[in-house]
Every structure is written in structure tokens, then in C-alpha cells.
């Protein structure tokens, strides 16, 4: 999500969604924050983790 207003509006919609549990809300906001910082949420062999996006991986090493 590019600009701050869009991120804030999306976060507000997530937090006000009655269908989501508190854990779902925290997870969604965490994934969005890590995506903004250049990471991808991944799953492998039942494990979840964040991996640097390819275009940012070189700068993180």
C-alpha cells in the first residue's frame, strides 16, 4: 500500500471488521507492516516466516 492515507483507511477497516478475531486483526496488520518494509509472508512445511523481497534482499545482507 503506497500512501499513508490508504494504509490508515485499510487498517481502520480491518480493525472495525466484526468477522475478524483479535488475532486475525493483529496478523493482518503485521503482514501489511512487514510488506511495507520489504518482506513477503511465506509458508513452508507448515511453518510461517517473513522473507525479504528479491529486490530488497541484496541490501539486507
PDB file of N, CA and C in Angstrom:
ATOM      1  N   UNK A   1       0.838  -1.169   0.000  1.00  0.00           N
ATOM      2  CA  UNK A   1       0.000   0.000   0.000  1.00  0.00           C
ATOM      3  C   UNK A   1       0.880   1.227   0.000  1.00  0.00           C
ATOM      4  N   UNK A   2       0.710   2.029  -0.989  1.00  0.00           N
ATOM      5  CA  UNK A   2       1.598   3.145  -1.201  1.00  0.00           C
ATOM      6  C   UNK A   2       1.508   4.289  -0.218  1.00  0.00           C
ATOM      7  N   UNK A   3       0.405   4.983  -0.171  1.00  0.00           N
ATOM      8  CA  UNK A   3       0.435   6.183   0.646  1.00  0.00           C
ATOM      9  C   UNK A   3      -0.164   5.978   2.037  1.00  0.00           C
ATOM     10  N   UNK A   4       0.189   6.883   2.917  1.00  0.00           N
ATOM     11  CA  UNK A   4      -0.174   6.768   4.330  1.00  0.00           C
ATOM     12  C   UNK A   4      -1.690   6.790   4.551  1.00  0.00           C
ATOM     13  N   UNK A   5      -2.409   7.618   3.819  1.00  0.00           N
ATOM     14  CA  UNK A   5      -3.864   7.708   3.993  1.00  0.00           C
ATOM     15  C   UNK A   5      -4.549   6.389   3.626  1.00  0.00           C
ATOM     16  N   UNK A   6      -4.096   5.758   2.549  1.00  0.00           N
ATOM     17  CA  UNK A   6      -4.674   4.472   2.151  1.00  0.00           C
ATOM     18  C   UNK A   6      -4.380   3.404   3.193  1.00  0.00           C
ATOM     19  N   UNK A   7      -3.139   3.397   3.724  1.00  0.00           N
ATOM     20  CA  UNK A   7      -2.785   2.422   4.759  1.00  0.00           C
ATOM     21  C   UNK A   7      -3.635   2.623   6.005  1.00  0.00           C
ATOM     22  N   UNK A   8      -3.820   3.866   6.400  1.00  0.00           N
ATOM     23  CA  UNK A   8      -4.625   4.175   7.581  1.00  0.00           C
ATOM     24  C   UNK A   8      -6.084   3.761   7.382  1.00  0.00           C
ATOM     25  N   UNK A   9      -6.629   4.018   6.203  1.00  0.00           N
ATOM     26  CA  UNK A   9      -8.019   3.648   5.908  1.00  0.00           C
ATOM     27  C   UNK A   9      -8.172   2.130   5.906  1.00  0.00           C
ATOM     28  N   UNK A  10      -7.205   1.431   5.322  1.00  0.00           N
ATOM     29  CA  UNK A  10      -7.259  -0.030   5.303  1.00  0.00           C
ATOM     30  C   UNK A  10      -7.178  -0.577   6.722  1.00  0.00           C
ATOM     31  N   UNK A  11      -6.263  -0.053   7.532  1.00  0.00           N
ATOM     32  CA  UNK A  11      -6.122  -0.505   8.924  1.00  0.00           C
ATOM     33  C   UNK A  11      -7.407  -0.256   9.704  1.00  0.00           C
ATOM     34  N   UNK A  12      -8.048   0.862   9.462  1.00  0.00           N
ATOM     35  CA  UNK A  12      -9.305   1.174  10.137  1.00  0.00           C
ATOM     36  C   UNK A  12     -10.390   0.170   9.755  1.00  0.00           C
ATOM     37  N   UNK A  13     -10.449  -0.198   8.482  1.00  0.00           N
ATOM     38  CA  UNK A  13     -11.438  -1.191   8.040  1.00  0.00           C
ATOM     39  C   UNK A  13     -11.161  -2.550   8.670  1.00  0.00           C
ATOM     40  N   UNK A  14      -9.886  -2.932   8.746  1.00  0.00           N
ATOM     41  CA  UNK A  14      -9.535  -4.214   9.358  1.00  0.00           C
ATOM     42  C   UNK A  14      -9.941  -4.221  10.828  1.00  0.00           C
ATOM     43  N   UNK A  15      -9.597  -3.153  11.546  1.00  0.00           N
ATOM     44  CA  UNK A  15      -9.883  -3.099  12.981  1.00  0.00           C
ATOM     45  C   UNK A  15     -11.384  -3.055  13.281  1.00  0.00           C
ATOM     46  N   UNK A  16     -12.170  -2.525  12.366  1.00  0.00           N
ATOM     47  CA  UNK A  16     -13.610  -2.441  12.610  1.00  0.00           C
ATOM     48  C   UNK A  16     -14.392  -3.630  12.059  1.00  0.00           C
ATOM     49  N   UNK A  17     -13.723  -4.567  11.403  1.00  0.00           N
ATOM     50  CA  UNK A  17     -14.393  -5.734  10.820  1.00  0.00           C
ATOM     51  C   UNK A  17     -14.815  -6.707  11.927  1.00  0.00           C
ATOM     52  N   UNK A  18     -16.111  -6.902  12.076  1.00  0.00           N
ATOM     53  CA  UNK A  18     -16.646  -7.758  13.146  1.00  0.00           C
ATOM     54  C   UNK A  18     -16.406  -9.246  12.878  1.00  0.00           C
ATOM     55  N   UNK A  19     -16.102  -9.602  11.642  1.00  0.00           N
ATOM     56  CA  UNK A  19     -15.893 -11.010  11.307  1.00  0.00           C
ATOM     57  C   UNK A  19     -14.498 -11.513  11.675  1.00  0.00           C
ATOM     58  N   UNK A  20     -13.587 -10.599  11.979  1.00  0.00           N
ATOM     59  CA  UNK A  20     -12.215 -10.982  12.293  1.00  0.00           C
ATOM     60  C   UNK A  20     -12.001 -11.043  13.805  1.00  0.00           C
ATOM     61  N   UNK A  21     -11.232 -12.030  14.248  1.00  0.00           N
ATOM     62  CA  UNK A  21     -10.867 -12.111  15.664  1.00  0.00           C
ATOM     63  C   UNK A  21      -9.710 -11.135  15.916  1.00  0.00           C
ATOM     64  N   UNK A  22      -9.387 -10.912  17.179  1.00  0.00           N
ATOM     65  CA  UNK A  22      -8.269 -10.028  17.513  1.00  0.00           C
ATOM     66  C   UNK A  22      -6.968 -10.557  16.922  1.00  0.00           C
ATOM     67  N   UNK A  23      -6.793 -11.873  16.950  1.00  0.00           N
ATOM     68  CA  UNK A  23      -5.585 -12.470  16.381  1.00  0.00           C
ATOM     69  C   UNK A  23      -5.522 -12.229  14.876  1.00  0.00           C
ATOM     70  N   UNK A  24      -6.654 -12.396  14.186  1.00  0.00           N
ATOM     71  CA  UNK A  24      -6.701 -12.144  12.738  1.00  0.00           C
ATOM     72  C   UNK A  24      -6.321 -10.699  12.427  1.00  0.00           C
ATOM     73  N   UNK A  25      -6.824  -9.772  13.228  1.00  0.00           N
ATOM     74  CA  UNK A  25      -6.540  -8.348  13.016  1.00  0.00           C
ATOM     75  C   UNK A  25      -5.057  -8.057  13.218  1.00  0.00           C
ATOM     76  N   UNK A  26      -4.486  -8.592  14.293  1.00  0.00           N
ATOM     77  CA  UNK A  26      -3.059  -8.370  14.564  1.00  0.00           C
ATOM     78  C   UNK A  26      -2.197  -8.967  13.458  1.00  0.00           C
ATOM     79  N   UNK A  27      -2.570 -10.151  13.001  1.00  0.00           N
ATOM     80  CA  UNK A  27      -1.817 -10.814  11.935  1.00  0.00           C
ATOM     81  C   UNK A  27      -1.881 -10.010  10.640  1.00  0.00           C
ATOM     82  N   UNK A  28      -3.061  -9.553  10.279  1.00  0.00           N
ATOM     83  CA  UNK A  28      -3.218  -8.770   9.050  1.00  0.00           C
ATOM     84  C   UNK A  28      -2.398  -7.485   9.110  1.00  0.00           C
ATOM     85  N   UNK A  29      -2.423  -6.803  10.238  1.00  0.00           N
ATOM     86  CA  UNK A  29      -1.671  -5.561  10.370  1.00  0.00           C
ATOM     87  C   UNK A  29      -0.165  -5.823  10.369  1.00  0.00           C
ATOM     88  N   UNK A  30       0.263  -6.921  10.972  1.00  0.00           N
ATOM     89  CA  UNK A  30       1.685  -7.269  10.986  1.00  0.00           C
ATOM     90  C   UNK A  30       2.184  -7.607   9.587  1.00  0.00           C
ATOM     91  N   UNK A  31       1.397  -8.376   8.853  1.00  0.00           N
ATOM     92  CA  UNK A  31       1.782  -8.745   7.491  1.00  0.00           C
ATOM     93  C   UNK A  31       1.871  -7.498   6.609  1.00  0.00           C
ATOM     94  N   UNK A  32       0.908  -6.607   6.750  1.00  0.00           N
ATOM     95  CA  UNK A  32       0.926  -5.372   5.952  1.00  0.00           C
ATOM     96  C   UNK A  32       2.140  -4.518   6.301  1.00  0.00           C
ATOM     97  N   UNK A  33       2.488  -4.439   7.585  1.00  0.00           N
ATOM     98  CA  UNK A  33       3.642  -3.657   8.002  1.00  0.00           C
ATOM     99  C   UNK A  33       4.939  -4.254   7.462  1.00  0.00           C
ATOM    100  N   UNK A  34       5.072  -5.560   7.547  1.00  0.00           N
ATOM    101  CA  UNK A  34       6.285  -6.209   7.038  1.00  0.00           C
ATOM    102  C   UNK A  34       6.366  -6.091   5.515  1.00  0.00           C
ATOM    103  N   UNK A  35       5.222  -6.143   4.828  1.00  0.00           N
ATOM    104  CA  UNK A  35       5.204  -5.960   3.378  1.00  0.00           C
ATOM    105  C   UNK A  35       5.707  -4.563   3.029  1.00  0.00           C
ATOM    106  N   UNK A  36       5.286  -3.591   3.793  1.00  0.00           N
ATOM    107  CA  UNK A  36       5.723  -2.213   3.575  1.00  0.00           C
ATOM    108  C   UNK A  36       7.228  -2.076   3.791  1.00  0.00           C
ATOM    109  N   UNK A  37       7.785  -2.902   4.663  1.00  0.00           N
ATOM    110  CA  UNK A  37       9.220  -2.852   4.962  1.00  0.00           C
ATOM    111  C   UNK A  37      10.056  -3.713   4.011  1.00  0.00           C
ATOM    112  N   UNK A  38       9.400  -4.386   3.043  1.00  0.00           N
ATOM    113  CA  UNK A  38      10.140  -5.128   2.034  1.00  0.00           C
ATOM    114  C   UNK A  38      10.235  -6.620   2.271  1.00  0.00           C
ATOM    115  N   UNK A  39       9.269  -7.198   2.984  1.00  0.00           N
ATOM    116  CA  UNK A  39       9.271  -8.629   3.248  1.00  0.00           C
ATOM    117  C   UNK A  39       7.993  -9.274   2.731  1.00  0.00           C
ATOM    118  N   UNK A  40       8.064 -10.574   2.442  1.00  0.00           N
ATOM    119  CA  UNK A  40       6.927 -11.367   1.990  1.00  0.00           C
ATOM    120  C   UNK A  40       6.607 -12.408   3.049  1.00  0.00           C
ATOM    121  N   UNK A  41       5.326 -12.622   3.314  1.00  0.00           N
ATOM    122  CA  UNK A  41       4.882 -13.635   4.269  1.00  0.00           C
ATOM    123  C   UNK A  41       4.849 -14.968   3.540  1.00  0.00           C
ATOM    124  N   UNK A  42       5.564 -15.979   4.061  1.00  0.00           N
ATOM    125  CA  UNK A  42       5.700 -17.265   3.384  1.00  0.00           C
ATOM    126  C   UNK A  42       5.326 -18.418   4.308  1.00  0.00           C
ATOM    127  N   UNK A  43       5.024 -19.544   3.699  1.00  0.00           N
ATOM    128  CA  UNK A  43       4.760 -20.777   4.439  1.00  0.00           C
ATOM    129  C   UNK A  43       5.521 -21.909   3.756  1.00  0.00           C
ATOM    130  N   UNK A  44       6.224 -22.696   4.574  1.00  0.00           N
ATOM    131  CA  UNK A  44       6.938 -23.855   4.052  1.00  0.00           C
ATOM    132  C   UNK A  44       6.904 -24.949   5.101  1.00  0.00           C
ATOM    133  N   UNK A  45       6.443 -26.109   4.725  1.00  0.00           N
ATOM    134  CA  UNK A  45       6.366 -27.252   5.639  1.00  0.00           C
ATOM    135  C   UNK A  45       5.606 -26.929   6.920  1.00  0.00           C
ATOM    136  N   UNK A  46       4.518 -26.171   6.790  1.00  0.00           N
ATOM    137  CA  UNK A  46       3.692 -25.842   7.942  1.00  0.00           C
ATOM    138  C   UNK A  46       4.234 -24.719   8.803  1.00  0.00           C
ATOM    139  N   UNK A  47       5.374 -24.151   8.449  1.00  0.00           N
ATOM    140  CA  UNK A  47       5.979 -23.046   9.200  1.00  0.00           C
ATOM    141  C   UNK A  47       5.738 -21.739   8.448  1.00  0.00           C
ATOM    142  N   UNK A  48       5.467 -20.683   9.179  1.00  0.00           N
ATOM    143  CA  UNK A  48       5.269 -19.358   8.596  1.00  0.00           C
ATOM    144  C   UNK A  48       6.481 -18.497   8.914  1.00  0.00           C
ATOM    145  N   UNK A  49       6.892 -17.664   7.954  1.00  0.00           N
ATOM    146  CA  UNK A  49       8.039 -16.788   8.167  1.00  0.00           C
ATOM    147  C   UNK A  49       7.999 -15.635   7.168  1.00  0.00           C
ATOM    148  N   UNK A  50       8.803 -14.615   7.433  1.00  0.00           N
ATOM    149  CA  UNK A  50       8.946 -13.491   6.526  1.00  0.00           C
ATOM    150  C   UNK A  50      10.261 -13.634   5.783  1.00  0.00           C
ATOM    151  N   UNK A  51      10.211 -13.387   4.492  1.00  0.00           N
ATOM    152  CA  UNK A  51      11.396 -13.486   3.649  1.00  0.00           C
ATOM    153  C   UNK A  51      11.556 -12.162   2.910  1.00  0.00           C
ATOM    154  N   UNK A  52      12.793 -11.658   2.792  1.00  0.00           N
ATOM    155  CA  UNK A  52      12.986 -10.394   2.056  1.00  0.00           C
ATOM    156  C   UNK A  52      12.530 -10.543   0.608  1.00  0.00           C
ATOM    157  N   UNK A  53      11.884  -9.497   0.093  1.00  0.00           N
ATOM    158  CA  UNK A  53      11.518  -9.497  -1.320  1.00  0.00           C
ATOM    159  C   UNK A  53      12.809  -9.460  -2.132  1.00  0.00           C
ATOM    160  N   UNK A  54      12.835 -10.123  -3.293  1.00  0.00           N
ATOM    161  CA  UNK A  54      14.065 -10.216  -4.083  1.00  0.00           C
ATOM    162  C   UNK A  54      14.739  -8.860  -4.346  1.00  0.00           C
ATOM    163  N   UNK A  55      13.948  -7.831  -4.623  1.00  0.00           N
ATOM    164  CA  UNK A  55      14.552  -6.540  -4.954  1.00  0.00           C
ATOM    165  C   UNK A  55      15.208  -5.874  -3.755  1.00  0.00           C
ATOM    166  N   UNK A  56      14.888  -6.337  -2.525  1.00  0.00           N
ATOM    167  CA  UNK A  56      15.485  -5.770  -1.321  1.00  0.00           C
ATOM    168  C   UNK A  56      16.491  -6.707  -0.662  1.00  0.00           C
ATOM    169  N   UNK A  57      16.549  -7.949  -1.079  1.00  0.00           N
ATOM    170  CA  UNK A  57      17.381  -8.953  -0.412  1.00  0.00           C
ATOM    171  C   UNK A  57      18.863  -8.564  -0.401  1.00  0.00           C
ATOM    172  N   UNK A  58      19.368  -8.019  -1.481  1.00  0.00           N
ATOM    173  CA  UNK A  58      20.792  -7.675  -1.564  1.00  0.00           C
ATOM    174  C   UNK A  58      21.158  -6.590  -0.560  1.00  0.00           C
ATOM    175  N   UNK A  59      20.261  -5.663  -0.304  1.00  0.00           N
ATOM    176  CA  UNK A  59      20.575  -4.565   0.618  1.00  0.00           C
ATOM    177  C   UNK A  59      20.492  -4.991   2.076  1.00  0.00           C
ATOM    178  N   UNK A  60      19.902  -6.140   2.358  1.00  0.00           N
ATOM    179  CA  UNK A  60      19.752  -6.599   3.745  1.00  0.00           C
ATOM    180  C   UNK A  60      20.902  -7.482   4.209  1.00  0.00           C
ATOM    181  N   UNK A  61      21.771  -7.875   3.289  1.00  0.00           N
ATOM    182  CA  UNK A  61      22.889  -8.747   3.677  1.00  0.00           C
ATOM    183  C   UNK A  61      24.168  -7.979   3.898  1.00  0.00           C
TER     184      UNK A  61
END
